Amino acid sequence: MQLSTPLGNICIFIDDKKINYEYEHVELDLTCRDVAGRYMIQISFVPDGQIHRISCRLQDYQASDQDEIETGENLELKSFYKGNVKLSIGMEGDIGYIDGKRISGYDYDNEYEKDGVSYSILSDTKTQKYVFGISWIENYTVENEVQTWYGADPTFFHIS
């Protein structure tokens, strides 16, 4: 089952191998009342001491000059644009390195790709649940486009 969005289907990969996944609709709130879609994808993965990558990508997406990284506190997020649609994919995390030394409070890294985002599982990662937030707005404006940022922030989800 794949989540269909105005910018393409969402595909999940583990180490570049496409996997099946389930997604869950997340209710709108005051921070994102104008978004057309708000979803959560939870991936369970038991680390094995090896390096892995869990990616959330837009199938057949053609990158736009408008695409941008929009981070926040404990949030790594990339937004994608096509026509009047803005779609954001968020992950919990914080990329933190100083002089090559890792300073993140998380035991994994986050990475950005031309068509999505990824969790980078490190050799010492213990985390077993990885959440992607997906949110889009149609007919975005300067006033409402921030709503996809709030809508795709997994730290705002009530995760069980």
Coordinates of N, CA, C and O in Angstrom, one line a residue:
M1 N 0.8 -1.2 0.0 CA 0.0 0.0 0.0 C 0.9 1.2 0.0 O 1.8 1.3 0.8
Q2 N 0.7 2.2 -0.9 CA 1.4 3.4 -1.0 C 0.6 4.6 -0.8 O -0.6 4.6 -1.2
L3 N 1.1 5.6 -0.1 CA 0.4 6.9 0.1 C 0.6 7.7 -1.2 O 1.7 7.9 -1.7
S4 N -0.5 8.1 -1.8 CA -0.6 8.9 -3.0 C -0.7 10.3 -2.6 O -1.5 10.7 -1.8
T5 N 0.2 11.2 -3.2 CA 0.2 12.6 -3.0 C 0.1 13.3 -4.3 O 0.4 12.7 -5.3
P6 N -0.1 14.6 -4.3 CA -0.1 15.4 -5.5 C 1.2 15.4 -6.2 O 1.3 15.7 -7.4
L7 N 2.3 15.1 -5.5 CA 3.7 15.2 -6.1 C 4.2 13.8 -6.4 O 5.3 13.6 -6.9
G8 N 3.4 12.7 -6.2 CA 3.8 11.4 -6.5 C 3.5 10.5 -5.3 O 3.3 10.9 -4.2
N9 N 3.7 9.2 -5.6 CA 3.5 8.2 -4.5 C 4.7 8.2 -3.5 O 5.8 8.5 -4.0
I10 N 4.4 8.0 -2.3 CA 5.5 7.9 -1.3 C 6.0 6.4 -1.3 O 5.2 5.5 -1.1
C11 N 7.3 6.3 -1.4 CA 8.0 5.0 -1.3 C 8.9 5.0 -0.1 O 9.6 6.0 0.1
I12 N 8.9 3.8 0.5 CA 9.9 3.6 1.7 C 10.9 2.6 1.3 O 10.5 1.5 0.7
F13 N 12.1 2.9 1.6 CA 13.2 2.0 1.2 C 14.1 1.7 2.5 O 14.3 2.6 3.3
I14 N 14.5 0.5 2.6 CA 15.6 0.1 3.6 C 16.7 -0.3 2.8 O 16.6 -1.3 2.0
D15 N 17.9 0.4 2.9 CA 19.1 0.1 2.1 C 18.7 0.0 0.6 O 19.1 -1.0 -0.1
D16 N 18.0 0.9 0.1 CA 17.6 1.0 -1.3 C 16.7 -0.1 -1.8 O 16.5 -0.3 -3.0
K17 N 16.2 -0.9 -0.9 CA 15.2 -1.9 -1.3 C 13.8 -1.4 -0.9 O 13.6 -1.2 0.3
K18 N 12.9 -1.3 -1.8 CA 11.6 -0.8 -1.5 C 10.8 -1.8 -0.7 O 10.9 -3.0 -0.9
I19 N 10.2 -1.3 0.4 CA 9.4 -2.2 1.3 C 7.9 -1.7 1.3 O 7.6 -0.6 0.9
N20 N 7.1 -2.7 1.7 CA 5.7 -2.3 1.9 C 5.6 -1.6 3.3 O 6.4 -1.9 4.2
Y21 N 4.6 -0.8 3.4 CA 4.4 0.0 4.7 C 2.9 0.3 4.8 O 2.2 0.2 3.9
E22 N 2.6 0.7 6.0 CA 1.3 1.2 6.3 C 1.4 2.7 6.7 O 2.4 3.1 7.2
Y23 N 0.4 3.5 6.4 CA 0.4 4.9 6.8 C -0.9 5.2 7.6 O -1.9 4.4 7.5
E24 N -0.8 6.3 8.3 CA -2.0 6.6 9.2 C -2.3 8.1 9.0 O -1.4 8.9 8.9
H25 N -3.6 8.4 8.8 CA -4.0 9.8 8.7 C -3.8 10.5 10.0 O -4.2 9.9 11.1
V26 N -3.3 11.7 10.1 CA -3.2 12.4 11.3 C -4.1 13.6 11.2 O -4.2 14.3 10.2
E27 N -4.9 13.8 12.3 CA -5.9 14.8 12.3 C -5.2 16.2 12.2 O -4.1 16.4 12.7
L28 N -5.9 17.1 11.6 CA -5.5 18.5 11.5 C -5.7 19.2 12.8 O -6.6 18.8 13.6
D29 N -4.9 20.2 13.1 CA -5.0 21.0 14.3 C -4.9 22.5 13.9 O -4.7 22.8 12.7
L30 N -4.8 23.3 14.8 CA -4.7 24.8 14.6 C -3.4 25.2 13.8 O -3.4 26.2 13.2
T31 N -2.4 24.3 13.9 CA -1.1 24.7 13.3 C -1.1 24.4 11.8 O -0.3 24.9 11.1
C32 N -2.1 23.5 11.4 CA -2.1 23.1 10.0 C -3.5 22.9 9.4 O -3.7 22.0 8.7
R33 N -4.4 23.8 9.7 CA -5.8 23.7 9.4 C -6.1 23.7 7.9 O -7.1 23.2 7.4
D34 N -5.2 24.3 7.1 CA -5.4 24.4 5.7 C -4.7 23.3 4.8 O -4.9 23.3 3.6
V35 N -4.0 22.4 5.4 CA -3.3 21.3 4.6 C -4.4 20.4 4.0 O -5.4 20.1 4.6
A36 N -4.0 19.8 2.9 CA -4.9 18.9 2.2 C -4.7 17.5 2.6 O -5.6 16.6 2.5
G37 N -3.5 17.2 3.1 CA -3.1 15.8 3.5 C -2.1 15.9 4.7 O -1.2 16.7 4.6
R38 N -2.3 15.1 5.7 CA -1.4 14.9 6.8 C -1.3 13.5 7.2 O -2.3 12.9 7.7
Y39 N -0.1 12.9 7.1 CA 0.0 11.4 7.3 C 1.3 11.1 8.1 O 2.2 11.9 8.1
M40 N 1.3 10.0 8.7 CA 2.4 9.4 9.5 C 2.7 8.0 9.0 O 1.8 7.2 8.7
I41 N 4.0 7.8 8.8 CA 4.5 6.4 8.5 C 5.5 6.1 9.5 O 6.4 6.8 9.8
Q42 N 5.2 4.9 10.2 CA 6.1 4.4 11.3 C 6.7 3.1 10.7 O 6.1 2.2 10.3
I43 N 8.1 3.1 10.8 CA 8.8 2.0 10.4 C 9.5 1.4 11.6 O 10.3 2.1 12.3
S44 N 9.3 0.1 11.8 CA 10.0 -0.6 12.9 C 11.2 -1.3 12.2 O 11.1 -1.9 11.2
F45 N 12.4 -1.1 12.9 CA 13.6 -1.7 12.4 C 14.5 -2.0 13.6 O 14.8 -1.1 14.4
V46 N 15.0 -3.2 13.7 CA 15.8 -3.6 14.8 C 17.3 -3.5 14.3 O 17.7 -4.2 13.4
P47 N 18.1 -2.5 14.9 CA 19.4 -2.4 14.4 C 20.3 -3.6 14.7 O 20.0 -4.4 15.7
D48 N 21.2 -3.9 13.8 CA 22.1 -5.1 14.0 C 23.6 -4.8 14.1 O 24.4 -5.6 13.8
G49 N 23.9 -3.5 14.4 CA 25.3 -3.2 14.5 C 25.9 -2.8 13.2 O 27.1 -2.4 13.1
Q50 N 25.1 -2.8 12.1 CA 25.6 -2.4 10.8 C 25.0 -1.1 10.4 O 24.0 -0.6 11.0
I51 N 25.6 -0.4 9.4 CA 25.0 0.8 8.9 C 23.9 0.5 7.9 O 24.0 -0.3 7.1
H52 N 22.8 1.3 8.1 CA 21.6 1.1 7.2 C 21.0 2.5 6.9 O 21.3 3.4 7.6
R53 N 20.1 2.5 6.0 CA 19.4 3.7 5.6 C 17.9 3.4 5.4 O 17.6 2.5 4.7
I54 N 17.1 4.2 6.1 CA 15.6 4.1 5.9 C 15.2 5.4 5.2 O 15.3 6.4 5.8
S55 N 14.7 5.2 4.0 CA 14.4 6.4 3.2 C 12.9 6.5 2.9 O 12.2 5.5 2.7
C56 N 12.4 7.8 2.9 CA 11.1 8.1 2.4 C 11.2 9.0 1.2 O 11.8 10.1 1.3
R57 N 10.8 8.5 0.1 CA 11.0 9.3 -1.2 C 9.7 9.4 -2.0 O 8.8 8.6 -1.9
L58 N 9.7 10.5 -2.8 CA 8.6 10.7 -3.7 C 9.0 10.0 -5.0 O 10.0 10.3 -5.7
Q59 N 8.1 9.1 -5.4 CA 8.4 8.3 -6.6 C 8.4 9.2 -7.9 O 7.4 10.0 -8.1
D60 N 9.4 9.1 -8.7 CA 9.5 9.8 -10.0 C 9.4 11.3 -9.8 O 9.0 12.0 -10.7
Y61 N 9.8 11.8 -8.7 CA 9.8 13.3 -8.5 C 10.9 14.0 -9.2 O 12.1 13.5 -9.2
Q62 N 10.6 15.1 -9.9 CA 11.6 15.9 -10.6 C 11.9 17.1 -9.7 O 11.0 17.9 -9.4
A63 N 13.1 17.2 -9.2 CA 13.5 18.3 -8.3 C 13.2 19.6 -8.9 O 13.3 19.9 -10.0
S64 N 12.8 20.5 -7.9 CA 12.5 21.9 -8.3 C 13.5 22.9 -7.6 O 14.1 22.5 -6.6
D65 N 13.8 24.0 -8.3 CA 14.7 25.0 -7.7 C 14.1 25.5 -6.3 O 14.9 26.1 -5.6
Q66 N 12.8 25.4 -6.1 CA 12.2 25.8 -4.9 C 12.4 24.9 -3.7 O 12.2 25.3 -2.6
D67 N 12.7 23.6 -4.0 CA 12.8 22.6 -2.9 C 13.8 23.1 -1.9 O 14.8 23.8 -2.2
E68 N 13.5 22.9 -0.6 CA 14.3 23.5 0.5 C 14.3 22.6 1.7 O 13.3 21.9 2.0
I69 N 15.4 22.7 2.5 CA 15.5 22.1 3.8 C 15.0 23.1 4.8 O 15.3 24.3 4.8
E70 N 14.0 22.7 5.7 CA 13.5 23.5 6.7 C 13.5 22.8 8.1 O 12.7 22.0 8.4
T71 N 14.5 23.1 8.8 CA 14.7 22.4 10.1 C 14.0 23.1 11.2 O 13.6 24.3 11.1
G72 N 14.0 22.5 12.4 CA 13.4 23.0 13.6 C 14.0 22.3 14.8 O 14.8 21.4 14.6
E73 N 13.5 22.6 16.0 CA 14.0 21.9 17.1 C 13.6 20.4 17.1 O 12.4 20.1 17.1
N74 N 14.6 19.5 17.1 CA 14.3 18.1 17.0 C 13.6 17.7 15.7 O 12.9 16.7 15.6
L75 N 13.7 18.5 14.7 CA 13.0 18.3 13.4 C 14.0 18.5 12.2 O 14.6 19.5 12.1
E76 N 14.0 17.5 11.4 CA 14.7 17.6 10.1 C 13.6 17.4 9.0 O 12.9 16.4 9.1
L77 N 13.5 18.4 8.1 CA 12.4 18.4 7.2 C 12.8 19.0 5.9 O 13.6 19.9 5.8
K78 N 12.3 18.4 4.8 CA 12.5 18.9 3.5 C 11.2 19.2 2.8 O 10.3 18.3 2.9
S79 N 11.1 20.3 2.1 CA 9.9 20.6 1.4 C 10.1 20.6 -0.1 O 11.2 20.9 -0.6
F80 N 9.1 20.2 -0.8 CA 9.1 19.9 -2.3 C 8.0 20.7 -2.9 O 6.9 20.8 -2.3
Y81 N 8.2 21.3 -4.1 CA 7.3 22.2 -4.7 C 7.0 21.7 -6.2 O 7.9 21.3 -6.9
K82 N 5.8 21.9 -6.6 CA 5.4 21.7 -8.0 C 4.1 22.5 -8.2 O 3.1 22.2 -7.6
G83 N 4.2 23.4 -9.1 CA 3.1 24.3 -9.4 C 2.6 25.0 -8.1 O 3.5 25.7 -7.5
N84 N 1.4 24.8 -7.7 CA 0.9 25.5 -6.5 C 0.8 24.6 -5.3 O 0.1 24.9 -4.4
V85 N 1.6 23.4 -5.4 CA 1.6 22.5 -4.3 C 2.9 22.5 -3.6 O 4.0 22.5 -4.2
K86 N 2.8 22.5 -2.2 CA 4.0 22.4 -1.4 C 3.8 21.1 -0.5 O 2.8 21.0 0.1
L87 N 4.8 20.2 -0.5 CA 4.7 19.0 0.3 C 6.0 18.9 1.1 O 7.1 19.2 0.7
S88 N 5.8 18.6 2.4 CA 6.9 18.5 3.3 C 7.0 17.1 3.9 O 5.9 16.5 4.2
I89 N 8.2 16.6 4.1 CA 8.5 15.3 4.7 C 9.4 15.6 5.9 O 10.5 16.1 5.7
G90 N 8.9 15.2 7.1 CA 9.7 15.5 8.3 C 10.1 14.2 9.0 O 9.5 13.2 8.9
M91 N 11.2 14.4 9.8 CA 11.7 13.3 10.6 C 12.2 13.9 11.9 O 12.6 15.0 12.0
E92 N 12.1 13.1 13.0 CA 12.6 13.5 14.3 C 14.1 13.3 14.3 O 14.6 12.3 13.8
G93 N 14.8 14.3 14.7 CA 16.3 14.2 14.8 C 16.9 15.6 14.8 O 16.2 16.6 14.8
D94 N 18.2 15.6 14.9 CA 19.0 16.8 14.7 C 20.4 16.4 14.2 O 21.0 15.6 14.8
I95 N 20.7 17.0 13.1 CA 22.0 16.7 12.6 C 23.0 17.5 13.3 O 23.0 18.8 13.3
G96 N 23.9 16.9 14.0 CA 24.9 17.7 14.9 C 26.3 17.1 14.8 O 26.6 16.1 15.4
Y97 N 27.2 17.9 14.1 CA 28.6 17.6 14.1 C 29.4 18.9 14.2 O 29.0 19.9 13.6
I98 N 30.4 18.8 15.0 CA 31.4 19.9 15.1 C 32.8 19.3 15.0 O 33.1 18.4 15.7
D99 N 33.5 19.9 14.0 CA 34.9 19.4 13.7 C 34.9 17.9 13.5 O 35.8 17.2 14.0
G100 N 33.9 17.3 12.9 CA 33.8 15.9 12.6 C 33.3 15.0 13.8 O 33.2 13.8 13.6
K101 N 33.1 15.7 14.9 CA 32.6 14.9 16.1 C 31.1 15.0 16.2 O 30.6 16.1 16.2
R102 N 30.4 13.9 16.4 CA 29.0 13.9 16.5 C 28.5 14.4 17.8 O 29.0 14.0 18.9
I103 N 27.6 15.4 17.8 CA 27.1 16.0 19.1 C 25.6 15.8 19.2 O 25.0 16.4 20.1
S104 N 24.9 15.1 18.3 CA 23.5 14.9 18.3 C 23.0 14.2 19.6 O 23.7 13.3 20.1
G105 N 21.8 14.5 20.0 CA 21.2 13.8 21.1 C 20.5 12.5 20.7 O 20.0 11.8 21.5
Y106 N 20.5 12.2 19.4 CA 19.9 11.1 18.8 C 21.0 10.0 18.5 O 22.1 10.4 18.2
D107 N 20.6 8.8 18.4 CA 21.6 7.7 18.1 C 21.6 7.3 16.7 O 22.1 6.3 16.3
Y108 N 21.1 8.2 15.8 CA 21.0 8.0 14.4 C 21.2 9.4 13.7 O 21.1 10.4 14.4
D109 N 21.5 9.4 12.4 CA 21.6 10.7 11.7 C 20.4 10.8 10.8 O 19.7 9.8 10.5
N110 N 20.2 12.0 10.2 CA 19.2 12.3 9.2 C 19.9 12.8 8.0 O 20.9 13.5 8.1
E111 N 19.4 12.5 6.8 CA 20.0 12.9 5.6 C 18.9 13.4 4.6 O 17.8 12.9 4.7
Y112 N 19.3 14.3 3.7 CA 18.4 14.8 2.7 C 18.8 14.3 1.3 O 20.0 14.2 1.0
E113 N 17.8 14.0 0.5 CA 18.0 13.5 -0.8 C 17.2 14.4 -1.8 O 16.3 15.1 -1.3
K114 N 17.5 14.2 -3.1 CA 16.8 15.1 -4.0 C 15.3 14.8 -4.1 O 14.5 15.7 -4.4
D115 N 14.9 13.6 -3.7 CA 13.5 13.2 -3.8 C 12.9 12.8 -2.4 O 11.8 12.2 -2.4
G116 N 13.6 13.1 -1.4 CA 13.1 12.6 -0.1 C 14.1 12.9 1.1 O 15.0 13.7 1.0
V117 N 13.9 12.1 2.1 CA 14.7 12.2 3.3 C 15.0 10.8 3.8 O 14.3 9.8 3.5
S118 N 16.1 10.7 4.7 CA 16.5 9.4 5.2 C 16.9 9.4 6.7 O 17.5 10.4 7.1
Y119 N 16.7 8.3 7.4 CA 17.3 8.1 8.6 C 18.5 7.2 8.4 O 18.5 6.2 7.6
S120 N 19.7 7.6 8.9 CA 20.9 6.9 8.8 C 21.2 6.1 10.1 O 21.4 6.7 11.1
I121 N 21.0 4.8 10.0 CA 21.2 4.0 11.2 C 22.8 3.8 11.3 O 23.4 3.3 10.3
L122 N 23.3 4.0 12.5 CA 24.7 3.9 12.7 C 25.0 2.6 13.4 O 24.1 1.9 13.8
S123 N 26.3 2.3 13.5 CA 26.7 1.0 14.0 C 26.3 0.8 15.5 O 26.0 -0.2 16.0
D124 N 26.1 2.0 16.2 CA 25.7 2.0 17.6 C 24.3 2.4 17.9 O 23.9 2.6 19.0
T125 N 23.5 2.5 16.8 CA 22.1 2.9 17.0 C 21.3 1.8 17.7 O 21.5 0.6 17.5
K126 N 20.5 2.2 18.7 CA 19.6 1.3 19.4 C 18.1 1.6 19.1 O 17.2 0.7 19.4
T127 N 17.8 2.8 18.6 CA 16.4 3.1 18.3 C 15.8 2.1 17.3 O 16.5 1.6 16.4
Q128 N 14.5 1.8 17.6 CA 13.8 0.7 16.8 C 12.6 1.2 16.1 O 11.9 0.5 15.3
K129 N 12.2 2.5 16.2 CA 11.0 3.0 15.6 C 11.4 4.4 14.9 O 11.9 5.3 15.5
Y130 N 11.1 4.5 13.6 CA 11.4 5.7 12.8 C 10.1 6.2 12.2 O 9.4 5.4 11.5
V131 N 9.9 7.5 12.4 CA 8.6 8.1 12.0 C 8.9 9.1 10.9 O 9.7 10.0 11.1
F132 N 8.1 9.1 9.8 CA 8.1 10.1 8.8 C 6.7 10.8 8.9 O 5.7 10.2 9.0
G133 N 6.8 12.1 8.8 CA 5.5 12.9 8.7 C 5.4 13.5 7.3 O 6.4 14.0 6.8
I134 N 4.3 13.4 6.7 CA 4.1 13.9 5.4 C 2.9 14.8 5.4 O 1.8 14.5 5.9
S135 N 3.0 16.0 4.8 CA 1.9 17.0 4.8 C 2.0 17.8 3.5 O 3.1 18.1 3.1
W136 N 0.9 18.1 2.9 CA 0.9 19.0 1.8 C -0.2 19.9 1.8 O -1.3 19.7 2.4
I137 N 0.0 21.0 1.0 CA -1.0 22.0 0.9 C -1.1 22.4 -0.6 O -0.1 22.4 -1.3
E138 N -2.3 22.6 -1.0 CA -2.6 23.0 -2.4 C -2.9 24.4 -2.4 O -3.5 24.9 -1.5
N139 N -2.5 25.1 -3.4 CA -2.6 26.6 -3.5 C -2.0 27.3 -2.3 O -2.6 28.1 -1.6
Y140 N -0.7 26.9 -2.1 CA 0.0 27.5 -1.0 C 0.3 29.0 -1.3 O 0.3 29.5 -2.4
T141 N 0.4 29.7 -0.2 CA 0.7 31.2 -0.2 C 1.8 31.5 0.8 O 2.1 30.6 1.6
V142 N 2.3 32.7 0.8 CA 3.3 33.1 1.8 C 2.7 32.9 3.2 O 3.4 32.6 4.1
E143 N 1.4 33.2 3.3 CA 0.8 33.2 4.6 C 0.5 31.7 5.1 O 0.5 31.5 6.3
N144 N 0.2 30.8 4.3 CA -0.2 29.4 4.7 C 0.9 28.3 4.5 O 0.7 27.2 5.0
E145 N 2.0 28.6 3.8 CA 2.9 27.5 3.5 C 3.6 26.9 4.7 O 4.0 25.8 4.7
V146 N 3.7 27.7 5.8 CA 4.4 27.1 7.0 C 3.5 26.0 7.6 O 4.1 25.2 8.4
Q147 N 2.3 25.9 7.2 CA 1.4 24.8 7.8 C 1.9 23.4 7.4 O 1.7 22.5 8.2
T148 N 2.6 23.2 6.3 CA 3.1 21.9 6.0 C 4.3 21.6 6.9 O 4.5 20.4 7.2
W149 N 5.0 22.6 7.4 CA 6.1 22.4 8.3 C 5.6 21.8 9.6 O 6.0 20.8 10.2
Y150 N 4.5 22.4 10.1 CA 3.9 21.9 11.4 C 3.2 20.6 11.1 O 3.3 19.7 11.9
G151 N 2.6 20.5 10.0 CA 1.8 19.2 9.7 C 2.7 18.0 9.5 O 2.3 16.9 9.8
A152 N 4.0 18.2 9.1 CA 4.9 17.1 8.9 C 5.9 16.8 10.1 O 6.7 16.0 10.0
D153 N 5.7 17.6 11.1 CA 6.6 17.4 12.3 C 6.2 16.2 13.2 O 5.2 16.3 13.9
P154 N 6.9 15.1 13.1 CA 6.5 13.9 13.9 C 6.5 14.2 15.4 O 5.8 13.4 16.1
T155 N 7.2 15.2 15.9 CA 7.2 15.4 17.4 C 5.8 15.9 17.8 O 5.5 15.9 19.0
F156 N 5.0 16.3 16.9 CA 3.6 16.8 17.2 C 2.6 15.7 17.2 O 1.5 15.8 17.6
F157 N 3.0 14.5 16.7 CA 2.1 13.3 16.6 C 1.9 12.6 17.9 O 2.9 12.6 18.7
H158 N 0.8 12.1 18.1 CA 0.5 11.2 19.3 C 0.8 9.8 18.9 O 0.0 9.1 18.3
I159 N 2.0 9.3 19.1 CA 2.5 8.0 18.7 C 2.3 7.0 19.8 O 2.8 7.3 20.9
S160 N 1.8 5.9 19.4 CA 1.6 4.8 20.4 C 2.7 3.8 20.3 O 3.4 3.7 19.4

